[in-house]
Coordinates of C-alpha atoms and ligand atoms in Angstrom, one line a residue:
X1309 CA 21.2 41.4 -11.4
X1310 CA 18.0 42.7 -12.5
X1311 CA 15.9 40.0 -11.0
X1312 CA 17.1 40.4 -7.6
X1313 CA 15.0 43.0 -5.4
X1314 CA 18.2 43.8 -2.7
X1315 CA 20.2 40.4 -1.9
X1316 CA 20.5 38.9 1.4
X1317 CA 23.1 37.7 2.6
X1318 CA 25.1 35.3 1.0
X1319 CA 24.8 31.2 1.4
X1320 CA 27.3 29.1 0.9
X1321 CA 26.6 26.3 -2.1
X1322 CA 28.3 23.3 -3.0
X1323 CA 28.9 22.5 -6.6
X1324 CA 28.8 18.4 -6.6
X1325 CA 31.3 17.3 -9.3
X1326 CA 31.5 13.6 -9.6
X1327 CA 29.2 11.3 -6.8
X1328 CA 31.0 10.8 -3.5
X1329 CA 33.2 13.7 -4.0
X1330 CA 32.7 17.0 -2.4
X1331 CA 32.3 19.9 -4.6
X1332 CA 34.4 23.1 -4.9
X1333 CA 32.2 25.6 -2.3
X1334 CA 31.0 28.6 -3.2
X1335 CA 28.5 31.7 -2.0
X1336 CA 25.7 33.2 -4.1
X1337 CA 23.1 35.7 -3.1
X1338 CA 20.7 33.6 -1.4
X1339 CA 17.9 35.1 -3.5
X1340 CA 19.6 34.7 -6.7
X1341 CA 20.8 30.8 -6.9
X1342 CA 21.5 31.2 -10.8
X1343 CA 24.6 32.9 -11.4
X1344 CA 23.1 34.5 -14.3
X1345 CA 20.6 36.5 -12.3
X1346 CA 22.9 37.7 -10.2
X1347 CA 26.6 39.1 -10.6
X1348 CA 27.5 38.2 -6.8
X1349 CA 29.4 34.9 -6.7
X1350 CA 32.5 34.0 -5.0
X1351 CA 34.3 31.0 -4.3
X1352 CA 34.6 30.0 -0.4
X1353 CA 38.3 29.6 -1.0
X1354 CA 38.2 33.2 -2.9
X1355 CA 40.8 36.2 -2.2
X1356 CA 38.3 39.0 -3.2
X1357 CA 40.4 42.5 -4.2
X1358 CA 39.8 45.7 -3.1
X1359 CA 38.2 46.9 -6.1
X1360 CA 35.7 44.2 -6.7
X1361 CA 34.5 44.7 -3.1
X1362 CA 34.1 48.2 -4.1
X1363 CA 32.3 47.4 -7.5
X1364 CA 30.3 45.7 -5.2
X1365 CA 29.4 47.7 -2.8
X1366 CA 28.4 50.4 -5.6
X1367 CA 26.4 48.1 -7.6
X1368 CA 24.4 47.2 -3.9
X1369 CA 23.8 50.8 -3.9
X1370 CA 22.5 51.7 -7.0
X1371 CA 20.3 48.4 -6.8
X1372 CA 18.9 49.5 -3.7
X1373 CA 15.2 50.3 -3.7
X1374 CA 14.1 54.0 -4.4
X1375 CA 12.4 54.5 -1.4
X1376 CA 12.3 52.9 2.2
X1377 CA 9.0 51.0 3.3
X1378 CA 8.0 53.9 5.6
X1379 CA 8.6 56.3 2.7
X1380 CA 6.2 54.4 1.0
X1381 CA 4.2 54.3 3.9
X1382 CA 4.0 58.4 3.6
X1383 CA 3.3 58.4 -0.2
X1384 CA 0.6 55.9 -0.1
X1385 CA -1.3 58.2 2.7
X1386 CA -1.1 61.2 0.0
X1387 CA -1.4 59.0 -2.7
X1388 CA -5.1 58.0 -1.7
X1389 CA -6.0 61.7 -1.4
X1390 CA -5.7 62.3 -4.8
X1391 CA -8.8 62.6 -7.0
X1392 CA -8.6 60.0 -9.0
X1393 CA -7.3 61.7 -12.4
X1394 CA -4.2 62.5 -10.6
X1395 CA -3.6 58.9 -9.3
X1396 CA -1.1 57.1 -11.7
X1397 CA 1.1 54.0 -11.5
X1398 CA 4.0 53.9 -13.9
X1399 CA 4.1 50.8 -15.3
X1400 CA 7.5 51.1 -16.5
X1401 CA 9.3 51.3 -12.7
X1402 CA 5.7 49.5 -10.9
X1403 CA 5.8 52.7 -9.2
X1404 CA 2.6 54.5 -7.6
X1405 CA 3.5 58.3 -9.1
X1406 CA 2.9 61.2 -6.8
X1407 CA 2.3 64.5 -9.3
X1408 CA 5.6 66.3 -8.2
X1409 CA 6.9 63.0 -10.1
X1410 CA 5.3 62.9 -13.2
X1411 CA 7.8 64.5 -14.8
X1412 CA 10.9 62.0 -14.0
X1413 CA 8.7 59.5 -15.7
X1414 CA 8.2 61.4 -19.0
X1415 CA 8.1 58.8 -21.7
X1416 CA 7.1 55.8 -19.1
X1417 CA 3.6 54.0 -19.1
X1418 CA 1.1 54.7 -17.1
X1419 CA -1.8 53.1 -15.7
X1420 CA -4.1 56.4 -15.0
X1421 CA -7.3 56.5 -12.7
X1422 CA -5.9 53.9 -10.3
X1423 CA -9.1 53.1 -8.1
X1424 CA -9.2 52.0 -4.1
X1425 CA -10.3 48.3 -5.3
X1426 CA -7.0 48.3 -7.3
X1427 CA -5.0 49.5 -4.7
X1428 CA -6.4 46.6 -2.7
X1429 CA -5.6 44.5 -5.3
X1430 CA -1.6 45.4 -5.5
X1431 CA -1.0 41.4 -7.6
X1432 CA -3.3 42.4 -9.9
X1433 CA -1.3 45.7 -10.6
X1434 CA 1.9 44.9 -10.5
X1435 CA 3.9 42.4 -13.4
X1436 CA 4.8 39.0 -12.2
X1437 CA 8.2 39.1 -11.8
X1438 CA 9.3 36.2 -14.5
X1439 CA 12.7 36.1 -13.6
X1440 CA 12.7 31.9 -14.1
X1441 CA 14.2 30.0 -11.5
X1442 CA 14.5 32.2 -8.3
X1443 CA 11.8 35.2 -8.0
X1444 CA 9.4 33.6 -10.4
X1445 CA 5.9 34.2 -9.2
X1446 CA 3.0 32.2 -10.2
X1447 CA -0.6 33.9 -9.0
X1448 CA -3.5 31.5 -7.5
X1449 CA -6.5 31.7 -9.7
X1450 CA -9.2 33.0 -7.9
X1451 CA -11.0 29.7 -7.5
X1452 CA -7.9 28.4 -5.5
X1453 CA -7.3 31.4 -3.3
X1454 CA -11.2 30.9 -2.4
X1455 CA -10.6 27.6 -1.7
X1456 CA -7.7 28.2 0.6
X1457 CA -9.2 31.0 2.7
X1458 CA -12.0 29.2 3.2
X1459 CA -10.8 25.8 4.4
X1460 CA -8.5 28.3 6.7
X1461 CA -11.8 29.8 8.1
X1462 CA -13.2 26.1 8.5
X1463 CA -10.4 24.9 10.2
X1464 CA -11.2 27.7 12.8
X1465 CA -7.8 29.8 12.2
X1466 CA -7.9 33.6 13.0
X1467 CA -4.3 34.7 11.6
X1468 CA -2.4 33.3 8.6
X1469 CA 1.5 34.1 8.6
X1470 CA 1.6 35.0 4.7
X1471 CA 5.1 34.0 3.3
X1472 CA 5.4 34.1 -0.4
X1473 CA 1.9 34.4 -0.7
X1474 CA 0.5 38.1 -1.9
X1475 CA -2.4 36.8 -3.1
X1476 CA -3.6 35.1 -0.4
X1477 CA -2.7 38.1 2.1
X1478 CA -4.6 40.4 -0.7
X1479 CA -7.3 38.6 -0.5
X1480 CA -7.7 38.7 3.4
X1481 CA -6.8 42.3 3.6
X1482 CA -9.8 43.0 1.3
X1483 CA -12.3 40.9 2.5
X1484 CA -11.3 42.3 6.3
X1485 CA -11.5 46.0 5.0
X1486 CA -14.8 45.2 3.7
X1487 CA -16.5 43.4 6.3
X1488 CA -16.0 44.2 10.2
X1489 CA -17.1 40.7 11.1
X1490 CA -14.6 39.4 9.3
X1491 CA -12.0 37.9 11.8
X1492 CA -9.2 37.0 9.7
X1493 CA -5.9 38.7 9.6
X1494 CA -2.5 38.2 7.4
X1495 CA 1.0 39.1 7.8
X1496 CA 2.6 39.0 4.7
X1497 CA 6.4 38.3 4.0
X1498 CA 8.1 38.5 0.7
X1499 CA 10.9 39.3 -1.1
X1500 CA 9.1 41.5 -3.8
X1501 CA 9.7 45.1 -2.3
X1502 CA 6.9 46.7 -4.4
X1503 CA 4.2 45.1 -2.3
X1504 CA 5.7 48.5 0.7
X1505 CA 4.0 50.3 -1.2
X1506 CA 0.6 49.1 -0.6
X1507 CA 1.0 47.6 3.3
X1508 CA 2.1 49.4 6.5
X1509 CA 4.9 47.5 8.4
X1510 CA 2.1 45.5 10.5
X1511 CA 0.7 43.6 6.8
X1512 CA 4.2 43.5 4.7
X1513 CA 7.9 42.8 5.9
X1514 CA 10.7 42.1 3.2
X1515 CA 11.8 39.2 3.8
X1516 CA 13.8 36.3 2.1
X1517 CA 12.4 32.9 3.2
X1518 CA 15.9 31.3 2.1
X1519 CA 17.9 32.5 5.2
X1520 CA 15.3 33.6 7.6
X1521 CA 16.2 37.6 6.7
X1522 CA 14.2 40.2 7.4
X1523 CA 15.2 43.6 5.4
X1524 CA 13.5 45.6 8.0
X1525 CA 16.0 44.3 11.0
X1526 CA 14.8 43.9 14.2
X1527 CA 11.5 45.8 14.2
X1528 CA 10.4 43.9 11.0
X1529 CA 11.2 40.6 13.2
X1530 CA 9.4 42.6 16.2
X1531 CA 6.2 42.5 14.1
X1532 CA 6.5 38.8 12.9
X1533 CA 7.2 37.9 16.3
X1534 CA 3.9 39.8 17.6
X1535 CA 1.7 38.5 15.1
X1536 CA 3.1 35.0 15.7
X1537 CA 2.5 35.4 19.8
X1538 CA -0.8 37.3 19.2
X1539 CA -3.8 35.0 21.2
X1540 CA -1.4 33.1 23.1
X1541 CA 0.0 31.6 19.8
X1542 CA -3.2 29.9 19.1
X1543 CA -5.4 29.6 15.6
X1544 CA -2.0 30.9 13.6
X1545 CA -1.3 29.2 10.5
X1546 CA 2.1 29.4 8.1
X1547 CA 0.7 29.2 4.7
X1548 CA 3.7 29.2 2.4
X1549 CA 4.2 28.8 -1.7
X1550 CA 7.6 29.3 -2.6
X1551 CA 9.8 29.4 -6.0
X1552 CA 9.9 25.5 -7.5
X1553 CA 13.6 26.1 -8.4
X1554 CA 14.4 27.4 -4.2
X1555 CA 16.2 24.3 -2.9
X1556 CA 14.2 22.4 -0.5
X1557 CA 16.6 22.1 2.6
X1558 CA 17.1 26.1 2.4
X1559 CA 13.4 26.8 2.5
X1560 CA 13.2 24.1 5.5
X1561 CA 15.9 25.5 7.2
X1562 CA 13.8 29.2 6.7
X1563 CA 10.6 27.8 7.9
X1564 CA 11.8 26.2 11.4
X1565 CA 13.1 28.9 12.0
X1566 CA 9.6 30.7 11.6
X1567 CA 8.4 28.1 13.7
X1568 CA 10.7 28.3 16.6
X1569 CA 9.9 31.9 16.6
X1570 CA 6.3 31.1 17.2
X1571 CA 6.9 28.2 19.4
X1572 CA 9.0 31.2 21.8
X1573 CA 5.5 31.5 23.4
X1574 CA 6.5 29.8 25.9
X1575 CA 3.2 28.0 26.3
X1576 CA 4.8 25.6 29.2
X1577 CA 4.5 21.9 28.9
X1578 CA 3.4 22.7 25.6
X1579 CA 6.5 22.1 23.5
X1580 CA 5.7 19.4 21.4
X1581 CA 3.2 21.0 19.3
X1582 CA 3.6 21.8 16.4
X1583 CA 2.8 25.2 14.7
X1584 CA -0.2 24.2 11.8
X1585 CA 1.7 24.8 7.9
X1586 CA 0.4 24.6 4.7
X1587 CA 3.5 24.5 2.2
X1588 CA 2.0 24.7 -1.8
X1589 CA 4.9 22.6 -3.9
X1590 CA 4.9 20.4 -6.8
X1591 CA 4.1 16.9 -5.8
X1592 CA 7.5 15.6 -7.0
X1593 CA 9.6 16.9 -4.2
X1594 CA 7.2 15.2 -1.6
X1595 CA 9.7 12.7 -0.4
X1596 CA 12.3 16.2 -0.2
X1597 CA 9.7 17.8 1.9
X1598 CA 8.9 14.8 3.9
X1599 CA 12.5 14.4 5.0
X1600 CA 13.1 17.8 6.9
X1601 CA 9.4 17.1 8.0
X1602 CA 8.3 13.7 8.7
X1603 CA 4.6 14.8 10.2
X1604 CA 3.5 16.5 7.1
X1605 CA 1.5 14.7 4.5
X1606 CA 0.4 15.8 0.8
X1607 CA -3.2 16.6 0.2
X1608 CA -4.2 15.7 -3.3
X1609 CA -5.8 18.9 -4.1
X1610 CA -4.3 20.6 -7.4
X1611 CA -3.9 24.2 -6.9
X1612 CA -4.4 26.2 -9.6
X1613 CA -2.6 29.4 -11.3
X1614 CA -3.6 32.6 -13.2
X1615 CA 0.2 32.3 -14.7
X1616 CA 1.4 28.8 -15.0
X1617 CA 3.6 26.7 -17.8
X1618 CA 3.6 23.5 -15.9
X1619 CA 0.3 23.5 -16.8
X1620 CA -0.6 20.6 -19.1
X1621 CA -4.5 19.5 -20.3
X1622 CA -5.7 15.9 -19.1
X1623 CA -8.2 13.7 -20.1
X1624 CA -11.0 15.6 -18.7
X1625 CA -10.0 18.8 -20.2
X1626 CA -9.8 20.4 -17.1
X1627 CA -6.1 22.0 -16.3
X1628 CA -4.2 19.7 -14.1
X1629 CA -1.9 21.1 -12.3
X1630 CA 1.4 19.2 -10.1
X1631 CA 1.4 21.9 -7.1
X1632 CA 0.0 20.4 -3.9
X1633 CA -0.6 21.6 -0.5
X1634 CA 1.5 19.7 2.4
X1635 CA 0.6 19.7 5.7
X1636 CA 0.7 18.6 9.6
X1637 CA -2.8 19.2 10.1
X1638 CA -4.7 15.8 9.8
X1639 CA -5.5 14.7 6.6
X1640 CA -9.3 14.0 7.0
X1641 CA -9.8 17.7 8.4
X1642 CA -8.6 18.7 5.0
X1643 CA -12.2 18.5 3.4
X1644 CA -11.5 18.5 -0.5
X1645 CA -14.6 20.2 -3.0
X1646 CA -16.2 16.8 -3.8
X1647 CA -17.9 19.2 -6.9
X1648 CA -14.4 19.6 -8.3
X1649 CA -14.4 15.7 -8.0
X1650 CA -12.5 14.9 -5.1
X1651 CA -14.0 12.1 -2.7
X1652 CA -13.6 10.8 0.6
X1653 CA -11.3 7.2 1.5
X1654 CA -12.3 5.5 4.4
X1655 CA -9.6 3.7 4.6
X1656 CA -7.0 6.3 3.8
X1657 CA -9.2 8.7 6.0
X1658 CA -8.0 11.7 3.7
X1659 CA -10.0 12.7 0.7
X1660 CA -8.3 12.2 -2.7
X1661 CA -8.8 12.8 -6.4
X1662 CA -11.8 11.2 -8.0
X1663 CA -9.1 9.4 -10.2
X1664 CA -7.2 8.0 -7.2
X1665 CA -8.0 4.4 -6.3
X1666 CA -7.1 2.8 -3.3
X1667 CA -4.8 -0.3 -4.2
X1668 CA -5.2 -3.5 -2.2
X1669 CA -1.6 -4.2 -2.0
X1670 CA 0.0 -0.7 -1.2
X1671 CA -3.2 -0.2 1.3
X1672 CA -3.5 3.1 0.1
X1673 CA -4.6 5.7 -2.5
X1674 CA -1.3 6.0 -4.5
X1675 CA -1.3 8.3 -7.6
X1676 CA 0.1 11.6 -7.1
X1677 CA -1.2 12.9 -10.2
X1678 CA -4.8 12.3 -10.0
X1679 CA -4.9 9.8 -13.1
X1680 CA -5.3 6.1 -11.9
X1681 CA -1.8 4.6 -11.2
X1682 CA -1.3 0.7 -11.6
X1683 CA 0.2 -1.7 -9.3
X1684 CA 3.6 -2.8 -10.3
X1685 CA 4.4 -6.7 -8.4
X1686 CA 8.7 -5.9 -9.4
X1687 CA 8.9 -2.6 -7.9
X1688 CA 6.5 -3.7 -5.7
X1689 CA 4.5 -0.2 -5.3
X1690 CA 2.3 1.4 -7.7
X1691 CA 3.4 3.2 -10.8
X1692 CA 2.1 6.1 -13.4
X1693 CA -0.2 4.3 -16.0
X1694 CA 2.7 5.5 -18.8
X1695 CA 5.0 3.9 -16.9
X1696 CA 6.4 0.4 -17.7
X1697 CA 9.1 -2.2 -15.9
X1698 CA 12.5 -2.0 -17.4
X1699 CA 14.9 -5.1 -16.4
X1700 CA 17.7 -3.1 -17.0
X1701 CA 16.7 -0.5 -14.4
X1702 CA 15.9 -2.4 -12.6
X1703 CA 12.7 -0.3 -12.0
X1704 CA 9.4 1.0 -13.8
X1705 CA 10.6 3.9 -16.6
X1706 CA 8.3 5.7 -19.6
X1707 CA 9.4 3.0 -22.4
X1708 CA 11.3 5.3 -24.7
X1709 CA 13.6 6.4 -21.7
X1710 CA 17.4 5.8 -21.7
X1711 CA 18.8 3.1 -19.7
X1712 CA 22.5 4.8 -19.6
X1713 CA 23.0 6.3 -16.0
X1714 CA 24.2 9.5 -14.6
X1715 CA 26.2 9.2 -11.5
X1716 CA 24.6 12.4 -10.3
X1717 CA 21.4 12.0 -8.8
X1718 CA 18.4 13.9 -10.3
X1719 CA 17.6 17.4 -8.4
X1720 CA 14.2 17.0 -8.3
X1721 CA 13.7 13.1 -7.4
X1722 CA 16.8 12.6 -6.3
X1723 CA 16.8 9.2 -8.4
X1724 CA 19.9 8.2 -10.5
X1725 CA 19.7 7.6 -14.4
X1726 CA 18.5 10.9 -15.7
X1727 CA 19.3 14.9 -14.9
X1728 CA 17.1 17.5 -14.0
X1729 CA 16.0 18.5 -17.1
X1730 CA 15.1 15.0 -18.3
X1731 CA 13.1 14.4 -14.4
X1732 CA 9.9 12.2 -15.6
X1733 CA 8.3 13.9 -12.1
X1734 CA 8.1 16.9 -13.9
X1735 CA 6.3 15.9 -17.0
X1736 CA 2.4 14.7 -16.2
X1737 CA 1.8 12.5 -19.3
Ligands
SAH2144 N1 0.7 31.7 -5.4 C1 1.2 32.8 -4.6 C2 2.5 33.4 -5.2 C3 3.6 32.4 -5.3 S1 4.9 32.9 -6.3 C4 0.1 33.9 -4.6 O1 -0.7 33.9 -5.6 O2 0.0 34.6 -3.6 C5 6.3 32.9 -5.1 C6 6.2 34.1 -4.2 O3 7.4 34.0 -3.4 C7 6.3 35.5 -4.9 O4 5.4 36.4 -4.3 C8 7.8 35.9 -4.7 O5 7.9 37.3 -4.7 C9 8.1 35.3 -3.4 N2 9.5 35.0 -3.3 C10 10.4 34.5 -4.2 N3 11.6 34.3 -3.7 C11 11.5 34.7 -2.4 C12 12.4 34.7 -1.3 N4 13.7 34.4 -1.4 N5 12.0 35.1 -0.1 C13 10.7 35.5 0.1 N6 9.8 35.5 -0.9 C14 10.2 35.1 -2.1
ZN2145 ZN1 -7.4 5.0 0.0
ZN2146 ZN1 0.0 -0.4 -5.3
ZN2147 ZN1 8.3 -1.8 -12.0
ZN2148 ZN1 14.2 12.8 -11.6

């Protein structure tokens, strides 16, 4: 459909019917999930014709991308020669506009006098794709993307493995063009194709992050694995923040195997360690995270966005925001801006929200959200301060919730009693 760039290939999907029973298996563009973004779906046990594979085929063609990255590559180099009157983008196809095509665009918008800065600045230029579930992209505000690069810097890393992060890699790429001290390099892989062209092959590979595909076969792989094994491996970090609606186990499965391509090294004896992440997600699918990996623990930082609708205002005023960063580094090297209020725990040995208290009985700092949770003796762990205990449930529940149960667990907590839509993870208050 329109919100997918160029598919990869297909994953296979279970629709879950009733609990216990295994679900009717089917395959779906890996980048589109919703069958509504997308027109390729088949059922595993599917006879497909003849003439659908050729509707297929045809549609894959016209949806292909105008020109190839290295075309791209070319037109940006004569693009940038231009005096700036004659440098357009057509808004209308986010399309940098080379004179001789002007005239296929008759009718289009156009953003005239496009500047080097802007150039630079490729997220600023091009629409947020706002396709909802799958290619939905959400922009760090400044403040955050500052943050970021600098605890990377602090934490003495050189290159930062850029996946589903333009912003981030944008803001690297400037700083490095600007200053020639300035040691910090970023690979960038995403699925939005416009971002070719803006990068060479070494700063941009299409890639989709759900099954490990690069576009670019194996020279695109070639690069990844270069940057990866660039200074022995060392003072590399993944920095990822994928789509909220990507399931967590694909997105796993896509990042190990980033990491095994790193860990190909073959630094000897040195196979245990693990290559550093930072993964940006919601805090409600910490527990999903935590299960495909166990060594990774959620910083309370809130990371903010230019772009958001989770947003929601709290108490202080001040946007809170439910995207995290989780990571294997160790917590207390994770220095948090006491000025935006976080402070240090002892105890915890992590820094946490200003808001977070340590409870006595859990031993830890518990709330997620950054508002003081309270300490529930039933459920025997501490729970939001909306929260209350339900005997029915058998559990601590907002008081106006429904005590009727689903047999279906919820996507997003994976807790019985309620569906996705109704997930009390996903709203703050
Ligand atoms: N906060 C980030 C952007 C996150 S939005 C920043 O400001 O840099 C999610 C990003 O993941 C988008 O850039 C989107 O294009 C990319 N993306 C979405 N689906 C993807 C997929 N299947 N494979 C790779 N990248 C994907
Ligand atoms: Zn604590
Ligand atoms: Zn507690
Ligand atoms: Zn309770
Ligand atoms: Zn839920």
């Amino acid at each position: 459909g329109n919100g997918c760039a160029a598919p990869g290939p297909a994953l296979l999907f279970a629709k879950t019917s009733r609990a216990g029973e295994q679900g009717r298996r089917f395959y779906a563009c890996s980048a589109c999930r919703d069958r509504k973004d997308c027109s390729f779906f088949q059922w595993e046990d599917e006879k497909v014709s003849e003439t659908r594979l050729a509707a297929r085929e045809e549609y894959n063609r016209n949806h292909q991308p105008s020109f190839t990255h290295r075309q791209n590559v070319e037109r940006l180099k004569n693009f940038v020669v231009l005096p700036l009157s004659q440098r357009k983008f057509c808004q209308d196809c986010q399309q940098l506009l080379l004179p001789a095509e002007w005239q296929d665009h008759s009718g289009h918008h156009f953003q005239c006098d496009i500047s080097t800065a802007q150039l630079k600045t490729p997220s600023q230029l091009l629409n947020p794709l706002e396709n909802k579930k799958t290619n939905a992209q959400y922009l760090f505000a400044d403040r955050s993307c500052q943050f970021l690069l600098d605890l990377i810097i602090a934490l003495g890393f050189r290159r930062v493995l850029s996946v589903g992060t333009p912003r981030l890699h944008e803001m690297i790429q400037s700083k490095a063009s600007q200053d020639q001290d300035f040691g910090v390099r970023s690979l960038l892989l995403d699925i939005d194709f416009r971002y070719s062209q803006f990068y060479t092959e070494d700063e941009f590979c299409h890639y989709n992050m759900f099954n490990h595909h690069f576009f670019g076969g194996e020279a695109a792989h070639e690069t990844c694995r270069q940057f990866l094994h660039q200074d022995k491996g060392e003072r590399v970090i993944l920095v990822t923040d994928p789509p909220f609606g990507g399931l967590v186990e694909a997105l796993a499965s896509g990042f190990k195997k980033l990491i095994a391509m790193w860990r190909e090294t073959g630094k000897e004896g040195d196979n245990n360690q693990e290559m550093p992440v930072f993964w940006i997600f919601p805090y409600f699918f910490e527990a999903r995270i935590l299960e495909f990996f166990p060594s990774f623990s959620m910083m309370d930082y809130q990371v903010d966005y230019d772009n958001h609708a989770l947003y929601k205002h709290g108490k202080t005023g001040r946007r809170q925001s439910p995207v995290r960063i989780f990571t294997n580094i160790t917590p207390r090297m994770i220095v948090l801006p006491v000025e935006e209020g976080y402070r240090f725990c002892t105890i915890c040995q992590r820094y946490v929200s200003s808001g977070n208290q340590h409870c006595e009985i859990c031993n830890s700092c518990t709330s997620k959200d950054g508002r003081r949770w309270k300490h529930c003796a039933l459920c025997n762990k501490c729970v939001k301060p909306s929260w209350f205990h339900c005997d029915k449930c058998n559990c601590c529940a907002l008081q106006d919730h429904s005590c009727e149960r689903t047999e279906a667990g919820c996507f997003v907590c994976g807790k019985a009693g309620h569906k996705r839509s109704a997930c009390p993870s996903l709203s703050l208050p």
